[in-house]
CSV table of C-alpha atoms in Angstrom, one decimal:
chain,number,residue,atom,x,y,z
A,167,MET,CA,52.4,162.1,229.6
A,168,ALA,CA,51.0,159.2,231.6
A,169,VAL,CA,47.7,159.7,233.4
A,170,THR,CA,48.8,160.3,237.1
A,171,ILE,CA,47.0,158.5,240.1
A,172,LYS,CA,47.1,161.0,242.9
A,173,SER,CA,48.0,159.8,246.5
A,174,ALA,CA,45.9,160.6,249.5
A,175,ARG,CA,48.1,163.6,250.3
A,176,GLU,CA,48.0,165.0,246.9
A,177,ILE,CA,44.2,164.6,246.8
A,178,GLU,CA,44.0,166.3,250.2
A,179,LEU,CA,45.8,169.5,248.6
A,180,MET,CA,43.6,169.3,245.6
A,181,ARG,CA,40.6,169.5,247.8
A,182,GLU,CA,41.8,172.5,249.5
A,183,ALA,CA,42.6,174.1,246.1
A,184,GLY,CA,39.1,173.2,244.8
A,185,LYS,CA,37.5,174.5,247.9
A,186,ILE,CA,39.3,177.9,247.5
A,187,LEU,CA,38.5,178.2,243.8
A,188,ALA,CA,34.7,177.4,244.6
A,189,LEU,CA,34.8,180.4,247.0
A,190,THR,CA,36.5,182.6,244.4
A,191,HIS,CA,33.7,181.8,241.9
A,192,GLU,CA,30.9,182.4,244.6
A,193,GLU,CA,32.5,185.8,245.3
A,194,LEU,CA,32.8,186.7,241.7
A,195,GLY,CA,29.4,185.6,240.9
A,196,LYS,CA,27.9,187.8,243.5
A,197,ALA,CA,30.0,190.8,242.4
A,198,LEU,CA,29.0,190.7,238.8
A,199,LYS,CA,26.7,193.7,237.7
A,200,PRO,CA,26.1,195.9,234.8
A,201,GLY,CA,28.7,198.7,234.4
A,202,MET,CA,31.5,196.5,235.5
A,203,SER,CA,34.5,196.0,233.0
A,204,THR,CA,36.0,192.8,232.4
A,205,TRP,CA,39.2,194.1,233.8
A,206,ASP,CA,37.3,194.8,237.0
A,207,VAL,CA,36.3,191.1,237.1
A,208,ASP,CA,39.8,189.9,236.5
A,209,HIS,CA,41.3,192.3,239.2
A,210,LEU,CA,38.9,191.2,241.8
A,211,GLY,CA,39.3,187.6,240.8
A,212,GLU,CA,43.2,187.8,241.4
A,213,LYS,CA,42.8,189.8,244.6
A,214,ILE,CA,40.4,186.9,246.1
A,215,ILE,CA,42.8,184.3,244.9
A,216,ARG,CA,45.9,185.7,246.4
A,217,GLY,CA,43.9,186.6,249.5
A,218,TYR,CA,43.6,182.9,250.2
A,219,GLY,CA,47.2,182.4,249.8
A,220,CYS,CA,47.1,180.9,246.3
A,221,ILE,CA,48.5,181.7,243.0
A,222,PRO,CA,46.3,182.1,239.8
A,223,SER,CA,46.9,179.2,237.5
A,224,PHE,CA,46.2,181.2,234.4
A,225,LYS,CA,48.4,184.4,235.0
A,226,ASN,CA,51.2,184.5,232.3
A,227,TYR,CA,50.2,180.7,231.5
A,228,ASN,CA,51.7,180.4,228.0
A,229,GLY,CA,51.6,184.1,227.8
A,230,TYR,CA,48.0,184.6,228.9
A,231,PRO,CA,48.0,188.1,230.6
A,232,ALA,CA,45.2,187.7,233.1
A,233,SER,CA,44.1,185.7,236.1
A,234,ILE,CA,40.4,185.1,235.1
A,235,CYS,CA,39.3,184.3,231.6
A,236,VAL,CA,36.2,186.6,231.1
A,237,SER,CA,34.2,185.5,227.9
A,238,VAL,CA,31.0,187.5,227.0
A,239,ASN,CA,28.1,186.2,224.9
A,240,ASP,CA,29.6,184.7,221.7
A,241,GLU,CA,33.0,184.3,223.2
A,242,VAL,CA,33.5,180.6,224.1
A,243,VAL,CA,36.6,180.8,226.2
A,244,HIS,CA,39.8,182.6,226.9
A,245,GLY,CA,38.2,186.1,226.7
A,246,ILE,CA,41.0,188.6,227.7
A,247,PRO,CA,40.0,191.2,230.3
A,248,SER,CA,39.8,194.8,229.3
A,249,LYS,CA,38.9,198.2,230.9
A,250,LYS,CA,37.0,198.9,227.7
A,251,ARG,CA,34.8,195.8,227.8
A,252,ILE,CA,31.9,196.9,229.9
A,253,LEU,CA,29.3,194.3,231.0
A,254,LYS,CA,25.7,195.3,230.3
A,255,GLU,CA,22.2,194.1,231.4
A,256,GLY,CA,21.3,190.9,229.5
A,257,ASP,CA,24.9,189.7,228.7
A,258,ILE,CA,26.0,186.3,229.8
A,259,VAL,CA,29.6,186.1,231.0
A,260,SER,CA,31.7,182.9,231.3
A,261,LEU,CA,34.5,183.0,234.1
A,262,ASP,CA,37.2,180.4,233.8
A,263,ALA,CA,39.7,180.5,236.6
A,264,GLY,CA,42.3,178.2,238.3
A,265,VAL,CA,44.2,178.3,241.5
A,266,ILE,CA,47.4,176.9,242.7
A,267,TYR,CA,47.5,175.7,246.2
A,268,LYS,CA,51.0,174.3,247.5
A,269,GLY,CA,51.7,173.2,244.0
A,270,TYR,CA,48.5,171.7,243.1
A,271,HIS,CA,45.9,173.2,240.6
A,272,SER,CA,42.2,173.4,240.5
A,273,ASP,CA,40.3,174.5,237.3
A,274,ALA,CA,36.6,175.5,237.2
A,275,ALA,CA,34.2,177.7,235.1
A,276,ARG,CA,30.9,179.2,235.6
A,277,THR,CA,28.6,181.1,233.2
A,278,HIS,CA,26.5,183.9,234.8
A,279,ALA,CA,23.8,186.1,233.7
A,280,VAL,CA,24.4,189.8,234.0
A,281,GLY,CA,21.1,191.2,235.3
A,282,ARG,CA,18.1,189.7,233.6
A,283,VAL,CA,18.7,187.6,230.4
A,284,SER,CA,16.6,186.2,227.7
A,285,ASP,CA,14.8,182.9,228.2
A,286,GLU,CA,17.0,181.4,225.4
A,287,ALA,CA,20.3,182.5,227.3
A,288,GLN,CA,19.2,181.1,230.6
A,289,GLN,CA,18.2,177.9,228.9
A,290,LEU,CA,21.8,177.6,227.3
A,291,MET,CA,23.3,178.2,230.7
A,292,ASP,CA,21.1,175.7,232.4
A,293,VAL,CA,21.6,173.0,229.8
A,294,THR,CA,25.4,173.5,229.8
A,295,LYS,CA,25.6,173.1,233.6
A,296,GLN,CA,23.4,169.9,233.3
A,297,CYS,CA,25.7,168.6,230.8
A,298,PHE,CA,28.4,168.5,233.3
A,299,PHE,CA,26.3,166.5,235.7
A,300,GLU,CA,25.0,164.2,232.8
A,301,GLY,CA,28.7,163.6,232.0
A,302,ILE,CA,30.1,162.7,235.6
A,303,ARG,CA,27.3,160.2,236.2
A,304,PHE,CA,29.6,158.0,234.2
A,305,ALA,CA,32.8,159.1,235.8
A,306,ARG,CA,33.3,156.1,237.8
A,307,ALA,CA,36.1,153.6,238.2
A,308,GLY,CA,35.5,150.8,235.5
A,309,ASN,CA,34.0,153.1,233.1
A,310,HIS,CA,35.9,154.4,230.0
A,311,LEU,CA,36.4,158.2,229.4
A,312,ASN,CA,34.2,158.1,226.3
A,313,ASP,CA,31.3,157.3,228.4
A,314,VAL,CA,31.5,160.7,230.0
A,315,SER,CA,32.0,162.3,226.6
A,316,LYS,CA,29.1,160.7,225.0
A,317,ALA,CA,26.7,161.6,227.8
A,318,ILE,CA,27.7,165.3,227.6
A,319,GLN,CA,27.2,165.6,223.9
A,320,ALA,CA,23.8,163.5,224.0
A,321,TYR,CA,22.4,165.8,226.4
A,322,ALA,CA,23.4,169.0,224.7
A,323,GLU,CA,22.2,167.8,221.3
A,324,LYS,CA,18.8,167.1,222.7
A,325,PHE,CA,18.5,170.8,222.7
A,326,GLY,CA,19.7,171.4,219.2
A,327,TYR,CA,22.9,172.8,220.7
A,328,GLY,CA,26.6,172.7,219.3
A,329,VAL,CA,29.2,170.9,221.2
A,330,VAL,CA,32.6,172.4,220.8
A,331,ARG,CA,35.0,170.1,219.2
A,332,ASP,CA,38.2,172.2,218.9
A,333,LEU,CA,38.5,172.7,222.8
A,334,VAL,CA,38.4,169.8,225.5
A,335,GLY,CA,38.8,169.1,229.2
A,336,HIS,CA,42.0,167.6,230.6
A,337,GLY,CA,43.6,165.8,233.5
A,338,ILE,CA,45.0,168.0,236.2
A,339,GLY,CA,47.3,168.0,239.2
A,340,THR,CA,50.8,169.5,239.6
A,341,HIS,CA,50.4,170.8,236.0
A,342,LEU,CA,47.2,172.7,235.0
A,343,HIS,CA,46.9,170.5,231.8
A,344,GLU,CA,47.8,166.8,232.2
A,345,ALA,CA,46.7,163.7,230.3
A,346,PRO,CA,44.2,162.7,229.3
A,347,GLU,CA,42.3,165.0,227.2
A,348,VAL,CA,38.6,164.9,228.2
A,349,PRO,CA,36.3,165.7,225.0
A,350,ASN,CA,32.8,166.7,225.5
A,351,PHE,CA,31.8,164.6,222.4
A,352,GLY,CA,32.0,160.9,221.6
A,353,GLN,CA,34.9,159.4,220.0
A,354,LYS,CA,35.4,156.1,218.1
A,355,ARG,CA,37.6,154.8,220.8
A,356,LYS,CA,36.7,154.0,224.3
A,357,GLY,CA,39.4,156.2,225.9
A,358,ILE,CA,41.2,155.4,229.0
A,359,LEU,CA,39.8,153.1,231.7
A,360,LEU,CA,38.9,155.3,234.6
A,361,LYS,CA,40.7,154.4,238.0
A,362,PRO,CA,40.3,155.7,241.5
A,363,GLY,CA,42.8,158.7,242.2
A,364,MET,CA,42.5,160.2,238.7
A,365,THR,CA,41.7,164.0,238.7
A,366,LEU,CA,40.0,165.4,235.7
A,367,ALA,CA,38.7,169.0,234.7
A,368,VAL,CA,35.5,168.3,233.0
A,369,GLU,CA,34.2,171.3,231.0
A,370,PRO,CA,31.3,171.3,228.6
A,371,MET,CA,31.5,174.3,226.1
A,372,ILE,CA,28.2,174.5,224.4
A,373,ASN,CA,27.0,176.8,221.7
A,374,ALA,CA,23.3,177.9,221.0
A,375,GLY,CA,24.2,177.4,217.3
A,376,THR,CA,27.0,175.7,215.5
A,377,TYR,CA,29.7,173.9,217.1
A,378,GLU,CA,32.4,175.5,214.9
A,379,VAL,CA,34.5,178.3,216.5
A,380,VAL,CA,37.0,180.8,215.5
A,381,TRP,CA,40.2,182.3,217.1
A,382,MET,CA,40.3,186.1,217.2
A,383,ASP,CA,43.4,188.1,216.3
A,384,ASP,CA,44.5,188.2,220.0
A,385,ASP,CA,45.4,184.4,219.5
A,386,TRP,CA,43.3,183.7,222.8
A,387,THR,CA,39.7,184.8,222.5
A,388,VAL,CA,37.5,181.9,220.9
A,389,VAL,CA,34.2,182.9,219.6
A,390,THR,CA,31.3,180.9,217.9
A,391,ALA,CA,31.7,181.0,214.1
A,392,ASP,CA,28.0,182.1,213.8
A,393,GLY,CA,27.8,184.6,216.5
A,394,SER,CA,25.5,182.5,218.6
A,395,LEU,CA,25.8,182.6,222.4
A,396,SER,CA,28.1,180.2,224.2
A,397,ALA,CA,28.2,178.9,227.8
A,398,HIS,CA,30.9,177.0,229.7
A,399,TYR,CA,30.7,175.0,232.9
A,400,GLU,CA,33.7,173.2,234.5
A,401,ASN,CA,34.7,171.4,237.6
A,402,THR,CA,37.7,169.5,238.8
A,403,ILE,CA,36.6,166.0,239.8
A,404,LEU,CA,38.2,163.0,241.5
A,405,ILE,CA,37.5,159.4,240.4
A,406,THR,CA,36.9,157.3,243.4
A,407,GLU,CA,35.7,153.7,244.1
A,408,GLY,CA,32.1,155.0,244.0
A,409,GLU,CA,30.6,158.3,243.0
A,410,PRO,CA,33.0,161.0,241.7
A,411,GLU,CA,33.9,163.7,244.1
A,412,ILE,CA,33.5,167.3,242.7
A,413,LEU,CA,36.6,169.1,244.2
A,414,SER,CA,35.6,172.6,243.1
A,415,MET,CA,32.2,172.9,244.6
A,416,CYS,CA,31.5,174.4,248.0
């Protein structure tokens, strides 16, 4: 699949999708508290998304059974919500969500503290978020995709963290996953030349320990191989003639 360049109309639809997703994340972040089940989080998230007249991108996507991926502590991504999984004080929880607005997707993730968390957990969350911003400094027309990837990796590794290799970001538009893949680590090749109108989901997935991960028996939930904490931060961005535009932030 070729990398698509979005028209002005398409960009406007993706802006609206991103705005709705940002508001969804904002509401979910405020609602999180000890004693909630991960099913509660998913149920609320789907209600919010549909309340804005959108469709959850993830619901039944390749068989995924929920609207919000809820990943706790050592779970990197794709945690399946459950009434039996109860959030407790000190947990960190990554919420990955997508919306479809008039046929166009937006995709974003946030990692939140549940109550008070350790200094180590807070630093991991802060660094993961900053990895995104370090990367998109290079998300400019005329640069190559690998410039973004290298910047994310370099920042994370300053702190001794592991940058997940088995999962990457992606292009996005009328499909949730489009070309190109967007690694969070440097490649030997430069990657594509970035051009105005490209829309990308840039999503650092950073582990406190090893970068290695394992898939659980449900075939969805990905966990750190060493049981260390993991954090995830993602936004949908637009390549422009100048600074990149973050479509999934209020």
